[in-house]
Amino acid sequence: MTEERITETTRDPATGSTHTHTTVVNDGERSSSGGSRWGLIIVLLVLVIGAIFVFSQMSDAEVAKDEAISEAANDVGNAAGQIGDAAQDAADSISD
């Protein structure tokens, strides 16, 4: 925004007093309106909601990964139990 200041000084020859007058002229540009402020608020709100959504999806993926690991560990435990039972059966059949 451009601003021009015009200062006029007048002197009264009879009394010797001076008078100063300043005029300020603007180029006509206005400051931003409230509409751009609301637009910025809406954009920020959308970004916050998007961030919350992304982080919640990441959390769901972490839970799914943890459940898969738990299930795999359970399967390994069951397989170990079956091997132990087979070994016991083999030992029993040799003893008989």
Tab-separated table of C-alpha atoms in Angstrom:
chain	number	residue	atom	x	y	z
A	1	MET	CA	0.000	0.000	0.000
A	2	THR	CA	1.476	3.312	-1.083
A	3	GLU	CA	1.003	6.377	1.029
A	4	GLU	CA	1.817	9.953	0.044
A	5	ARG	CA	2.133	12.768	2.571
A	6	ILE	CA	1.777	16.374	1.442
A	7	THR	CA	2.816	19.049	3.910
A	8	GLU	CA	1.853	22.691	3.285
A	9	THR	CA	3.259	25.500	5.386
A	10	THR	CA	1.758	28.994	5.253
A	11	ARG	CA	3.100	32.122	6.917
A	12	ASP	CA	1.087	35.197	7.717
A	13	PRO	CA	3.318	38.171	6.825
A	14	ALA	CA	1.450	40.538	9.129
A	15	THR	CA	1.755	38.484	12.310
A	16	GLY	CA	4.712	36.282	11.403
A	17	SER	CA	2.888	33.130	12.543
A	18	THR	CA	3.108	29.926	10.551
A	19	HIS	CA	0.519	27.259	9.979
A	20	THR	CA	1.352	23.690	8.868
A	21	HIS	CA	-1.198	21.379	7.230
A	22	THR	CA	-0.416	17.712	6.326
A	23	THR	CA	-2.543	15.730	3.876
A	24	VAL	CA	-2.201	11.935	3.622
A	25	VAL	CA	-3.216	10.285	0.340
A	26	ASN	CA	-3.535	6.457	-0.003
A	27	ASP	CA	-3.439	4.583	-3.305
A	28	GLY	CA	-6.847	3.030	-2.616
A	29	GLU	CA	-5.790	-0.518	-1.689
A	30	ARG	CA	-7.739	-1.900	1.202
A	31	SER	CA	-6.515	-4.300	3.841
A	32	SER	CA	-7.601	-7.911	3.510
A	33	SER	CA	-11.211	-8.601	4.202
A	34	GLY	CA	-12.668	-11.052	6.696
A	35	GLY	CA	-13.344	-13.503	3.857
A	36	SER	CA	-9.700	-14.407	3.439
A	37	ARG	CA	-9.408	-14.923	7.167
A	38	TRP	CA	-12.337	-17.367	7.118
A	39	GLY	CA	-10.788	-19.144	4.146
A	40	LEU	CA	-7.543	-19.606	6.053
A	41	ILE	CA	-9.414	-20.918	9.098
A	42	ILE	CA	-11.275	-23.461	6.934
A	43	VAL	CA	-8.040	-24.632	5.292
A	44	LEU	CA	-6.392	-25.083	8.682
A	45	LEU	CA	-9.426	-26.971	9.980
A	46	VAL	CA	-9.327	-29.345	6.988
A	47	LEU	CA	-5.604	-29.939	7.576
A	48	VAL	CA	-6.188	-30.751	11.255
A	49	ILE	CA	-8.999	-33.187	10.411
A	50	GLY	CA	-6.804	-34.819	7.753
A	51	ALA	CA	-3.933	-35.217	10.215
A	52	ILE	CA	-6.226	-36.813	12.791
A	53	PHE	CA	-7.540	-39.228	10.137
A	54	VAL	CA	-4.030	-40.220	8.996
A	55	PHE	CA	-2.795	-40.808	12.531
A	56	SER	CA	-5.869	-42.875	13.408
A	57	GLN	CA	-5.302	-45.028	10.295
A	58	MET	CA	-1.687	-45.536	11.302
A	59	SER	CA	-2.862	-46.660	14.714
A	60	ASP	CA	-5.261	-49.177	13.150
A	61	ALA	CA	-2.426	-50.587	11.038
A	62	GLU	CA	-0.290	-50.979	14.153
A	63	VAL	CA	-3.085	-52.889	15.904
A	64	ALA	CA	-3.523	-55.170	12.879
A	65	LYS	CA	0.229	-55.850	12.815
A	66	ASP	CA	0.234	-56.662	16.531
A	67	GLU	CA	-2.701	-59.043	16.106
A	68	ALA	CA	-0.954	-60.816	13.200
A	69	ILE	CA	2.195	-61.278	15.273
A	70	SER	CA	0.163	-62.596	18.183
A	71	GLU	CA	-1.668	-65.063	15.941
A	72	ALA	CA	1.628	-66.258	14.410
A	73	ALA	CA	3.104	-66.772	17.868
A	74	ASN	CA	0.021	-68.742	18.884
A	75	ASP	CA	0.373	-70.929	15.771
A	76	VAL	CA	4.030	-71.588	16.604
A	77	GLY	CA	2.997	-72.555	20.135
A	78	ASN	CA	0.381	-74.971	18.805
A	79	ALA	CA	2.906	-76.527	16.408
A	80	ALA	CA	5.391	-76.968	19.255
A	81	GLY	CA	2.669	-78.650	21.296
A	82	GLN	CA	1.900	-81.030	18.444
A	83	ILE	CA	5.598	-81.882	18.072
A	84	GLY	CA	5.804	-82.551	21.789
A	85	ASP	CA	2.749	-84.827	21.633
A	86	ALA	CA	4.225	-86.712	18.654
A	87	ALA	CA	7.525	-87.152	20.500
A	88	GLN	CA	5.680	-88.444	23.539
A	89	ASP	CA	3.699	-90.893	21.392
A	90	ALA	CA	6.936	-92.086	19.739
A	91	ALA	CA	8.582	-92.578	23.100
A	92	ASP	CA	5.550	-94.491	24.378
A	93	SER	CA	5.516	-96.776	21.328
A	94	ILE	CA	9.246	-97.567	21.766
A	95	SER	CA	8.754	-98.321	25.456
A	96	ASP	CA	5.929	-100.766	24.811
